[in-house]
PDB file of C-alpha atoms in Angstrom:
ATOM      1  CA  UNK W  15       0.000   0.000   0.000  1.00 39.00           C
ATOM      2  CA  UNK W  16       1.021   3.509  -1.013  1.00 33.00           C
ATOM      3  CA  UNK W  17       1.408   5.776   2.217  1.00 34.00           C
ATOM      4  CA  UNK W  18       1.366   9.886   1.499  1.00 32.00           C
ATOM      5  CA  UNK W  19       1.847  11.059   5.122  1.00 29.00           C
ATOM      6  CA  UNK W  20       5.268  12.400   5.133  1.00 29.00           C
ATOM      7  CA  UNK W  21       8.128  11.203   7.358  1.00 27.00           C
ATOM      8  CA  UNK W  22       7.500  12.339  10.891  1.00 26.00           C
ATOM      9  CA  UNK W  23      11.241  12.941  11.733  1.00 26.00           C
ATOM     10  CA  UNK W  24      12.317  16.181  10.454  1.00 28.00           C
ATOM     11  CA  UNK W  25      14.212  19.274  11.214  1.00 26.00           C
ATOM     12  CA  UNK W  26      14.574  22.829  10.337  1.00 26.00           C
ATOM     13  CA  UNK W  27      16.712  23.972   7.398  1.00 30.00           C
ATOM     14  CA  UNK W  28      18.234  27.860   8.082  1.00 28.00           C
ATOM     15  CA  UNK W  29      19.669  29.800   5.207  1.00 30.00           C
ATOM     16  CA  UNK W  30      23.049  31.145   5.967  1.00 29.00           C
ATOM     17  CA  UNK W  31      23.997  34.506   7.371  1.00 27.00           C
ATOM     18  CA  UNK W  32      21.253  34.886   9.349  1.00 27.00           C
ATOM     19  CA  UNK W  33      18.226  34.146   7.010  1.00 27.00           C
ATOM     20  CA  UNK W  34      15.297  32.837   8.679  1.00 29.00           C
ATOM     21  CA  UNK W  35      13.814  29.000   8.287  1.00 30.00           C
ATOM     22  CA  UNK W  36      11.621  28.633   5.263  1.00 31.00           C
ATOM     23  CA  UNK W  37      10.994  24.824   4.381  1.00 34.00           C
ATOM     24  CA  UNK W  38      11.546  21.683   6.332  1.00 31.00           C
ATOM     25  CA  UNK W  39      13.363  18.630   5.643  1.00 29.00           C
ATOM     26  CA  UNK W  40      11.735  15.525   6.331  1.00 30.00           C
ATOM     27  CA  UNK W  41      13.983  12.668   7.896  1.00 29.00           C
ATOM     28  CA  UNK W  42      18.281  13.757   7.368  1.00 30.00           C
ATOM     29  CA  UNK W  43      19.624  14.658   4.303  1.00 31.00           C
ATOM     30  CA  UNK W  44      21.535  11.608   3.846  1.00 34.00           C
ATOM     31  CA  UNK W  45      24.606   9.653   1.234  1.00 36.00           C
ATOM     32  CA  UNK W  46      22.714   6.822  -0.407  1.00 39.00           C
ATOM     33  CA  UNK W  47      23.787   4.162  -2.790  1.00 41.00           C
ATOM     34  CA  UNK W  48      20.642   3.647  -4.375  1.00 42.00           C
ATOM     35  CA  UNK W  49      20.531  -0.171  -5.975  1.00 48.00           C
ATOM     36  CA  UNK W  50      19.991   0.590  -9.900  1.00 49.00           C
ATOM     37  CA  UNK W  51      17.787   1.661 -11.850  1.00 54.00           C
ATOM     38  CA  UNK W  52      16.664   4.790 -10.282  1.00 65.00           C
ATOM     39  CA  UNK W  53      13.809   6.690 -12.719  1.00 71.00           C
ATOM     40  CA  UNK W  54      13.249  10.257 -13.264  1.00 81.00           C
ATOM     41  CA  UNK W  55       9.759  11.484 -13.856  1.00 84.00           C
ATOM     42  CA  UNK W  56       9.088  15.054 -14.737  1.00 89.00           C
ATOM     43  CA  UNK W  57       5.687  16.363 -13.666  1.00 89.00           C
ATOM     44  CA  UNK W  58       3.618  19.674 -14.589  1.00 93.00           C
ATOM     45  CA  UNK W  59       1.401  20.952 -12.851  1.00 94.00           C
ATOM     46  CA  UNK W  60      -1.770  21.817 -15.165  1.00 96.00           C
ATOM     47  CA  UNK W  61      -5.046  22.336 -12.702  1.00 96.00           C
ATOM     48  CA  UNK W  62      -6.037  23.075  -8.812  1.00 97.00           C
ATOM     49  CA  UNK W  63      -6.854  25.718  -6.676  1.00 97.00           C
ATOM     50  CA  UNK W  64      -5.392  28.017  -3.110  1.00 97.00           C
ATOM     51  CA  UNK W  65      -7.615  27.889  -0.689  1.00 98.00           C
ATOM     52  CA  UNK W  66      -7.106  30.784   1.690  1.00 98.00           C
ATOM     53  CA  UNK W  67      -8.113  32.638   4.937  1.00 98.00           C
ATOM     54  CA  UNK W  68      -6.810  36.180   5.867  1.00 98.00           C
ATOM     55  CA  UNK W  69      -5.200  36.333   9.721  1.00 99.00           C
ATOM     56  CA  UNK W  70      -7.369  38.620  11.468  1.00 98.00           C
ATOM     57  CA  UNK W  71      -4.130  40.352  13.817  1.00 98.00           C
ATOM     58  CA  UNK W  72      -2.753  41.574  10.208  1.00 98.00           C
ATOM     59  CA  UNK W  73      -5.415  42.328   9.011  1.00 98.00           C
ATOM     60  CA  UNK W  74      -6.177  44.731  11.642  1.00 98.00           C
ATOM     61  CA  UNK W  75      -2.915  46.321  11.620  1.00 98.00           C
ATOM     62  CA  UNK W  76      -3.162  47.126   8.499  1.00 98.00           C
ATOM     63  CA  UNK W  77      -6.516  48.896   8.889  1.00 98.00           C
ATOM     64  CA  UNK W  78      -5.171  50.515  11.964  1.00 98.00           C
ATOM     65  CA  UNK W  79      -2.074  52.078   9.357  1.00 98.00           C
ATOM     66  CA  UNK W  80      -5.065  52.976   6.680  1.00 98.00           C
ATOM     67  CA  UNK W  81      -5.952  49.826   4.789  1.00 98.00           C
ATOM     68  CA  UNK W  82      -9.319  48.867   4.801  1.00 98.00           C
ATOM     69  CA  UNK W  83      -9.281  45.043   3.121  1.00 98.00           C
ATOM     70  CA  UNK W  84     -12.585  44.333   0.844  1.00 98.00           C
ATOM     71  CA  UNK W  85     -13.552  40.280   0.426  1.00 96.00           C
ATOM     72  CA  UNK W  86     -11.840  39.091  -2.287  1.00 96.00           C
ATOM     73  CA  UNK W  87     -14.501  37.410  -4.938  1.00 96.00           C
ATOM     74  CA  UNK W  88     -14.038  33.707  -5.169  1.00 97.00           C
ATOM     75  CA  UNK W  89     -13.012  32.368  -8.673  1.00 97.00           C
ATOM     76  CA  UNK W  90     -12.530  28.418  -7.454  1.00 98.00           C
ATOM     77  CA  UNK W  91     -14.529  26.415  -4.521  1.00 98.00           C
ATOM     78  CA  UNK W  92     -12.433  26.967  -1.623  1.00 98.00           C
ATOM     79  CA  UNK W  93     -11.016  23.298   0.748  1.00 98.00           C
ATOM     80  CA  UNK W  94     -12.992  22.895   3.698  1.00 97.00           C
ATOM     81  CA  UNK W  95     -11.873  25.125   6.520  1.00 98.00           C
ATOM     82  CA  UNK W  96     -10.968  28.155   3.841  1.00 98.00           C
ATOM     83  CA  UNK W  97     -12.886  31.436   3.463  1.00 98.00           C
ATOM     84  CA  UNK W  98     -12.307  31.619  -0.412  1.00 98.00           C
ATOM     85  CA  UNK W  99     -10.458  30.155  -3.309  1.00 98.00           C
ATOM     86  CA  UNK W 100      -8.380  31.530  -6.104  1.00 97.00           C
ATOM     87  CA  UNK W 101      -8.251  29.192  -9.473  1.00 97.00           C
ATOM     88  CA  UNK W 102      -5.358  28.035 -10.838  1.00 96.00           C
ATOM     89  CA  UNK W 103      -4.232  29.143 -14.549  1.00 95.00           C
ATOM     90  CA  UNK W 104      -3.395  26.014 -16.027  1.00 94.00           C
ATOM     91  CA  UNK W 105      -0.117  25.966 -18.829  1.00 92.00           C
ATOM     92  CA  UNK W 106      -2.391  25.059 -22.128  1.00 91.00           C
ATOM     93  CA  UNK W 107      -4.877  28.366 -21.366  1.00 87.00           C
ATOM     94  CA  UNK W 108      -5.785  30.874 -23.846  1.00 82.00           C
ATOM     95  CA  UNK W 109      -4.937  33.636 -21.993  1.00 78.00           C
ATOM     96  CA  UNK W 110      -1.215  35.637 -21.591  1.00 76.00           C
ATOM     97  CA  UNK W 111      -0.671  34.607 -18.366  1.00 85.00           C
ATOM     98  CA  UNK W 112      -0.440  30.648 -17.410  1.00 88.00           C
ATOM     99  CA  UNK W 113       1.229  28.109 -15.656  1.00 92.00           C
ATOM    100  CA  UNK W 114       4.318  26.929 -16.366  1.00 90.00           C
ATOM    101  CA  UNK W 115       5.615  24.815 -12.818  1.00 91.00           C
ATOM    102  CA  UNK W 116       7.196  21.810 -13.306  1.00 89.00           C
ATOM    103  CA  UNK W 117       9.541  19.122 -11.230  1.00 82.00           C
ATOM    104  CA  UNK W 118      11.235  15.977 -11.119  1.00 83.00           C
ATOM    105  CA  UNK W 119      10.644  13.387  -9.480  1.00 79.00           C
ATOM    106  CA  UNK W 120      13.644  10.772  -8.878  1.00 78.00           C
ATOM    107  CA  UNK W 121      12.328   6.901  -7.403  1.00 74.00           C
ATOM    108  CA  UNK W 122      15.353   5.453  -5.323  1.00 69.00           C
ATOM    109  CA  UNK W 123      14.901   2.190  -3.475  1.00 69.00           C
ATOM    110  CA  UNK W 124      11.115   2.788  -3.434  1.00 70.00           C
ATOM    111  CA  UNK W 125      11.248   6.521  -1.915  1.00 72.00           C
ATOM    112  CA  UNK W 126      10.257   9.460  -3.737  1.00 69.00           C
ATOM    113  CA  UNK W 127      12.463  12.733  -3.895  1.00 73.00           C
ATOM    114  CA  UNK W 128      11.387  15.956  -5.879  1.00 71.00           C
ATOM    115  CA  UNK W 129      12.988  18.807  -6.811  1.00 79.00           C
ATOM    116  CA  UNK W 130      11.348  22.012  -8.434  1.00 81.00           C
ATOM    117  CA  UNK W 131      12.986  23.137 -11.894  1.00 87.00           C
ATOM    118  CA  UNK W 132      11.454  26.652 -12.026  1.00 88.00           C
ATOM    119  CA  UNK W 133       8.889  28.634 -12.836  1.00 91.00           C
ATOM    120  CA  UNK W 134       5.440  29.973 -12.626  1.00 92.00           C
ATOM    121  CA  UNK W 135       2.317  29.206 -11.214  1.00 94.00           C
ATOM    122  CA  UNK W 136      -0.538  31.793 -12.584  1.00 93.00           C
ATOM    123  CA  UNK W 137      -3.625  32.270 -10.502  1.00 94.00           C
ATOM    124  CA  UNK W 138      -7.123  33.836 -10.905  1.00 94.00           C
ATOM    125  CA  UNK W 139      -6.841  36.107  -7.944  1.00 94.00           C
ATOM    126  CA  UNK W 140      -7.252  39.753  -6.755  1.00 93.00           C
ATOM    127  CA  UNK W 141      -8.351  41.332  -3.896  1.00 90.00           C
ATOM    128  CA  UNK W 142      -8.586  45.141  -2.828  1.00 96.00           C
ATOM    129  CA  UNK W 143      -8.174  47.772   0.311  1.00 98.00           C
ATOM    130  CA  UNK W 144     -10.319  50.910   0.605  1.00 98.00           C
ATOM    131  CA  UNK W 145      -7.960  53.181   1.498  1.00 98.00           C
ATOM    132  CA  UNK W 146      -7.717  56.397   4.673  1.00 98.00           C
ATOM    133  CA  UNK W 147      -6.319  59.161   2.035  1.00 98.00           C
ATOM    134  CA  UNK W 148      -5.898  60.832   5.603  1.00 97.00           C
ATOM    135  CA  UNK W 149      -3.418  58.394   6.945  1.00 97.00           C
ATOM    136  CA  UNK W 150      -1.782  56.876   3.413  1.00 98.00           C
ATOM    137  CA  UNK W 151      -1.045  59.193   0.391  1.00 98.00           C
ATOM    138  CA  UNK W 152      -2.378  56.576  -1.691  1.00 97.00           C
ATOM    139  CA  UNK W 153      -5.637  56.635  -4.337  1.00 96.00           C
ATOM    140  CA  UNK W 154      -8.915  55.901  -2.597  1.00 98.00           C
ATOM    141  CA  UNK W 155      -8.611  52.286  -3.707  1.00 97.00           C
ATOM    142  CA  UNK W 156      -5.395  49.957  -3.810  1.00 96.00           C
ATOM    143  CA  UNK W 157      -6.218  47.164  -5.945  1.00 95.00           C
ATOM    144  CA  UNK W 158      -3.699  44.067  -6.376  1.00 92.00           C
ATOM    145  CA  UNK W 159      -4.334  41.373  -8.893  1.00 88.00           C
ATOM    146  CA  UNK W 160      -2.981  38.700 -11.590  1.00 84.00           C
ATOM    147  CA  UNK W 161      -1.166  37.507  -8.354  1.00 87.00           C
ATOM    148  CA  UNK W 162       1.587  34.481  -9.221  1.00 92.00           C
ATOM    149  CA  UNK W 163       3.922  32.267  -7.672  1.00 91.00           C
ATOM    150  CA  UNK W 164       7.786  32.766  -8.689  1.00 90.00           C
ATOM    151  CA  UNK W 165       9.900  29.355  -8.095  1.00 84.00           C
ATOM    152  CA  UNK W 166      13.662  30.019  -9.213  1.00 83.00           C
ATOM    153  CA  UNK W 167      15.502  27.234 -10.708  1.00 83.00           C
ATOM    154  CA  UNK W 168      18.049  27.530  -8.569  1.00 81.00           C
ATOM    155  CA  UNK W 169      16.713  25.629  -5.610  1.00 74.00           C
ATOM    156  CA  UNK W 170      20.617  24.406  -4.373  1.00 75.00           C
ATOM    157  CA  UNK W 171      21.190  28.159  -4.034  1.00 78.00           C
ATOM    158  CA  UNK W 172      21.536  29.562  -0.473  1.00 79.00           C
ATOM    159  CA  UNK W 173      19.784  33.182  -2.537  1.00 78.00           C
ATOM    160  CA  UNK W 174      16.743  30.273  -3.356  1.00 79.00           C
ATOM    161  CA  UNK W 175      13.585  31.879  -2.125  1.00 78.00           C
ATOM    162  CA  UNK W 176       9.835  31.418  -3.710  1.00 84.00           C
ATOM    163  CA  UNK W 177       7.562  34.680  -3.551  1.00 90.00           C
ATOM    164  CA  UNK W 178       3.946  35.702  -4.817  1.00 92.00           C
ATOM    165  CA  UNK W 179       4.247  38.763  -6.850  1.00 91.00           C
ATOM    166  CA  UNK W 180       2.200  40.562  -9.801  1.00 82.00           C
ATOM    167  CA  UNK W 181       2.955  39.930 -13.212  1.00 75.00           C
ATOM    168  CA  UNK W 182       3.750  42.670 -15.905  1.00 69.00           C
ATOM    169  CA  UNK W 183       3.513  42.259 -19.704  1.00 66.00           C
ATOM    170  CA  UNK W 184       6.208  40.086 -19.882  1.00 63.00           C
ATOM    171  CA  UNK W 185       5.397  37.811 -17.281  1.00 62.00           C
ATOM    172  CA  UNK W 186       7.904  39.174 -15.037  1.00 67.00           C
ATOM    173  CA  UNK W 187       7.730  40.025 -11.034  1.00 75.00           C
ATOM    174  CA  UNK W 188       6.263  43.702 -11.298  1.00 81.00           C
ATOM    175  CA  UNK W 189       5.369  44.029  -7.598  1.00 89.00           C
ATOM    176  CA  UNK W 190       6.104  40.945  -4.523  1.00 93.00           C
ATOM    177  CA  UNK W 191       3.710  40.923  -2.403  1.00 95.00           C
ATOM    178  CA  UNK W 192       4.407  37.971  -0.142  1.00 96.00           C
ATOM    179  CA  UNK W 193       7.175  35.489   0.798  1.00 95.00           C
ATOM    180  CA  UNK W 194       6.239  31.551   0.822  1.00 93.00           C
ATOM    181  CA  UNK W 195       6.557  29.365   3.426  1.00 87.00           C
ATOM    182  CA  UNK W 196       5.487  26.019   3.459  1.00 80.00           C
ATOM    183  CA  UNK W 197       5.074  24.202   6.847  1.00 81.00           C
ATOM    184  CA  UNK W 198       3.130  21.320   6.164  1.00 81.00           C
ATOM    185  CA  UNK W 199       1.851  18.519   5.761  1.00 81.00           C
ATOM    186  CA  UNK W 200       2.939  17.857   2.012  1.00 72.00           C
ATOM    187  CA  UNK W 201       1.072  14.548   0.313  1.00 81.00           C
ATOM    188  CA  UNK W 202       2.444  14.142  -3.279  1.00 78.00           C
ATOM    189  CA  UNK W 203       0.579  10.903  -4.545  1.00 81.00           C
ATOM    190  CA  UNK W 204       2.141   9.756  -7.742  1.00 73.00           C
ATOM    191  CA  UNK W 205      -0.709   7.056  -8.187  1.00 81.00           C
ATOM    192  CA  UNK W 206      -3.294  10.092  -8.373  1.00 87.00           C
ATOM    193  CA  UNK W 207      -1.503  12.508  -9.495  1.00 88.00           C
ATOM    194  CA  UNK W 208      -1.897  14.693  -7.046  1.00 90.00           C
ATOM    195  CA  UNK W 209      -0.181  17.264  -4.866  1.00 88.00           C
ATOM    196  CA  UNK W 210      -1.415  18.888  -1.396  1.00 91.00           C
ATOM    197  CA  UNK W 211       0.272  21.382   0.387  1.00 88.00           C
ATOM    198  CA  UNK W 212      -1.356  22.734   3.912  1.00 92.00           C
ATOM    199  CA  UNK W 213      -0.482  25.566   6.420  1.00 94.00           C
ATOM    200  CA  UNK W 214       1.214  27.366   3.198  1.00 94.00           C
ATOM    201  CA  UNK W 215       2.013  31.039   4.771  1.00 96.00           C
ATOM    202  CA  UNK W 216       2.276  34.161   2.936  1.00 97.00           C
ATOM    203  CA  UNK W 217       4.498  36.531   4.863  1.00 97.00           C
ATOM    204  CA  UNK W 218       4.301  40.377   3.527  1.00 98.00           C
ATOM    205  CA  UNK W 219       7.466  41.578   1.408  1.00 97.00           C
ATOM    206  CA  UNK W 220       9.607  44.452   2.396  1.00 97.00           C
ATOM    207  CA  UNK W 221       8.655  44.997  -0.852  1.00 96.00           C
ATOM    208  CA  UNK W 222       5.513  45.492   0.142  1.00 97.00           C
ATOM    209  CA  UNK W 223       6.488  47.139   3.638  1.00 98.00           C
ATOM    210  CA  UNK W 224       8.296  49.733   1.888  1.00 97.00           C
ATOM    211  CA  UNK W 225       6.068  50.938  -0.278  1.00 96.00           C
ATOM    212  CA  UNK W 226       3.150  51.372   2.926  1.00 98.00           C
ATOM    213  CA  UNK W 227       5.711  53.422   4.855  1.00 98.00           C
ATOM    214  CA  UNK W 228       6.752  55.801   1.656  1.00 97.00           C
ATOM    215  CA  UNK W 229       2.652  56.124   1.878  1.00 98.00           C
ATOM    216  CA  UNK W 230       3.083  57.458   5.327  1.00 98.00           C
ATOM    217  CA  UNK W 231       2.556  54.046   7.591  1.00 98.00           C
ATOM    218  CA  UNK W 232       4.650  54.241  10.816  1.00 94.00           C
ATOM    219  CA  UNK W 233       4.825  50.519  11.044  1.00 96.00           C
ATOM    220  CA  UNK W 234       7.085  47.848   9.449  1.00 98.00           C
ATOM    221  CA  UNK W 235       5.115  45.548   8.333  1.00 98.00           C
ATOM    222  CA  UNK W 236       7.819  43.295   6.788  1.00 98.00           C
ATOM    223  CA  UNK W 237       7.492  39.557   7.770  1.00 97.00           C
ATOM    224  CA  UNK W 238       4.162  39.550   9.364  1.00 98.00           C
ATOM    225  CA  UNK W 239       1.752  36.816   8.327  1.00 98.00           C
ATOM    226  CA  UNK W 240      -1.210  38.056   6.108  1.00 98.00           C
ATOM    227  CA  UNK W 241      -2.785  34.696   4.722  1.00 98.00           C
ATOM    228  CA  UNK W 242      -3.281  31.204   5.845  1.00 98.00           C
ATOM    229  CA  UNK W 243      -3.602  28.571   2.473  1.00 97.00           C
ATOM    230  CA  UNK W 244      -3.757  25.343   1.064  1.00 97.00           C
ATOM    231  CA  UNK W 245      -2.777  24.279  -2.334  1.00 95.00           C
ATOM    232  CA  UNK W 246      -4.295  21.455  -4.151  1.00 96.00           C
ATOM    233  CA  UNK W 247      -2.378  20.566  -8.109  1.00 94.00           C
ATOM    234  CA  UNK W 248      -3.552  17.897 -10.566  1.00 95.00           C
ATOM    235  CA  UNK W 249       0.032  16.475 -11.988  1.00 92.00           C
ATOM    236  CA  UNK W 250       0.484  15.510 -15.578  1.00 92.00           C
ATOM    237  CA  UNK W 251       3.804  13.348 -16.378  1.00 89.00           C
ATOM    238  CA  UNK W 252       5.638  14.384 -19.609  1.00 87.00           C
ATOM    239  CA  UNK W 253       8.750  12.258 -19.255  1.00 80.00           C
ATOM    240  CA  UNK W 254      10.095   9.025 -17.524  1.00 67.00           C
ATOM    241  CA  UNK W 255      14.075   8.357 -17.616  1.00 65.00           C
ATOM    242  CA  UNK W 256      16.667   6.104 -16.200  1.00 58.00           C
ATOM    243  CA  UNK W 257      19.011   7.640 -13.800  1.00 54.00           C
ATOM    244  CA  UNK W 258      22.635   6.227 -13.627  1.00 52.00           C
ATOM    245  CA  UNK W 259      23.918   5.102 -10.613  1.00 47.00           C
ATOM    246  CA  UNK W 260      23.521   7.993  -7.373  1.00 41.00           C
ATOM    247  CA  UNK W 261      26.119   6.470  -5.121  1.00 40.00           C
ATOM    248  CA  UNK W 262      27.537   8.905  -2.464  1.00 36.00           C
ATOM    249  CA  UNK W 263      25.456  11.764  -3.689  1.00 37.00           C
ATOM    250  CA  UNK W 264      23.840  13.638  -0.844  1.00 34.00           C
ATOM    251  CA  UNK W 265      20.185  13.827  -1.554  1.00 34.00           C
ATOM    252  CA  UNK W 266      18.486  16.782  -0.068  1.00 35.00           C
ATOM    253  CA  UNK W 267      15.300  16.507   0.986  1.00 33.00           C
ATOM    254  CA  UNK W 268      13.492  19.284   1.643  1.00 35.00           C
ATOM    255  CA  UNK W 269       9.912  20.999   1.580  1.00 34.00           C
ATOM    256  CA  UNK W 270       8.834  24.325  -0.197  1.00 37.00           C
ATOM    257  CA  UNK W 271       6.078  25.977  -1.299  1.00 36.00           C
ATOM    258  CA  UNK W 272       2.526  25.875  -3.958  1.00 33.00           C
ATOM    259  CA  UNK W 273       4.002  22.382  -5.215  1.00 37.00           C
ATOM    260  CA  UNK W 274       7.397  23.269  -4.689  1.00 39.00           C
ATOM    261  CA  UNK W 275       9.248  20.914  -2.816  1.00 42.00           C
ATOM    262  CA  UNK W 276      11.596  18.687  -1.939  1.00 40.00           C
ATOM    263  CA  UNK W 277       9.749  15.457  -0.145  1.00 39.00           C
ATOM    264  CA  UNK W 278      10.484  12.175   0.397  1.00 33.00           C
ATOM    265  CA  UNK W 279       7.782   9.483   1.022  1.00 34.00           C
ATOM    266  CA  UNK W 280       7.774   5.588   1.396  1.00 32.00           C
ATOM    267  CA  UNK W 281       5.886   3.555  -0.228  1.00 35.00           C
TER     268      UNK W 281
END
């Protein structure tokens, strides 16, 4: 039988020179000598949904410094527990901006390891703030939308970090918004094709911070937890390879955020 409940031995992983936890690693990371063949699958991600719930402490602060948030209007059926849900832009969609997220998948010795190779995942979202004009030198309403998730492809990189930023015209980070942190639990079902990611944070920028206190805001805001999600991706396999022999390479295993991750899981 196929189990999807992650390893329950794990520890923290801390970027170096002082940058704070972000993902966890399930069991050690660990030399293996894998008995051969090991197979590669590479997956895209091509439907789902983020679930979502705003944290009402942030939310208050920022009303408190002028920003009055509006409900955002649902564009997918939020998970159970979630206050709305925000569609996700799948890769073959008509429109300019779409998803584009894929990862690899390696199978040693019957465990699972995946590793994000970069890129986007588009969503159907937007949400808006009436705004104090007496506290914020802003326009009467600050509207955010055509919100996306940015996954570097360089996920060995101590500078590796995933953030939720608008898009501009050529599908670049215009304005971040929010850094991702993924605390779990992470199911990744290859059977199903399916991916689940819970307690999924979204910490506001300094990005963000910065431009409130140019505004006028007296308060950093950097780092303080806006939304509460869940992420739920239909998989699609576009390739299946042999992988020569991993002796005495040092897998990481690691977890990171919207479906990007690096988990390991028995079977």
């Amino acid at each position: 039988m196929k189990a999807t409940q992650l390893l329950s031995a794990c520890t923290i992983l801390f970027k170096p020179h002082g940058w704070a936890p972000f993902c966890l690693i399930t069991a050690a990371s660990v030399f293996v000598k894998p008995t051969p063949p090991a197979y590669a699958q590479t997956f895209l991600e091509v439907d789902g949904r983020e679930s979502i719930r705003f944290v009402p402490e942030t939310v208050d602060i920022l009303e408190n410094l002028g920003l009055d948030l509006l409900p955002p209007i649902s564009t997918a059926t939020p998970a159970q527990g979630f206050d709305f849900g925000f569609q996700f832009i799948p890769p073959d969609s008509n429109t300019l901006r779409r998803s584009n997220l894929a990862f690899e998948v390696i199978e040693i010795e019957g465990a699972l390891s995946t590793v994000p190779l970069g890129g986007i995942e588009s969503f159907d979202a937007s949400f808006e703030f009436i705004v104090n004009t007496e506290r914020l030198d802003l326009d009467p309403i600050l509207r955010f939308d055509n919100f996306s998730t940015f996954v570097p492809s360089n996920f060995f990189s101590p500078e590796f970090q995933i953030f939720i930023a608008q898009e501009d015209e050529q599908r670049f980070p215009e304005f971040r918004l929010f850094d991702v942190s993924v605390l779990g639990p992470i199911t990744l079902d290859p059977s199903t094709q399916m991916l689940v990611l819970e307690n999924v944070d979204l910490n506001i920028s300094q990005e963000f911070s910065d431009f409130l206190q140019s505004a006028g805001a007296e308060v950093d805001t950097t780092g303080l937890k806006f939304i509460e999600a869940r992420g739920d991706r239909e998989l699609l396999e576009i390739s299946t390879t042999e992988v020569p022999d991993l002796s005495n390479s040092l897998i990481g295993i690691c977890l990171v955020g919207f479906g990007l991750l690096v988990s390991k899981l028995r079977s």
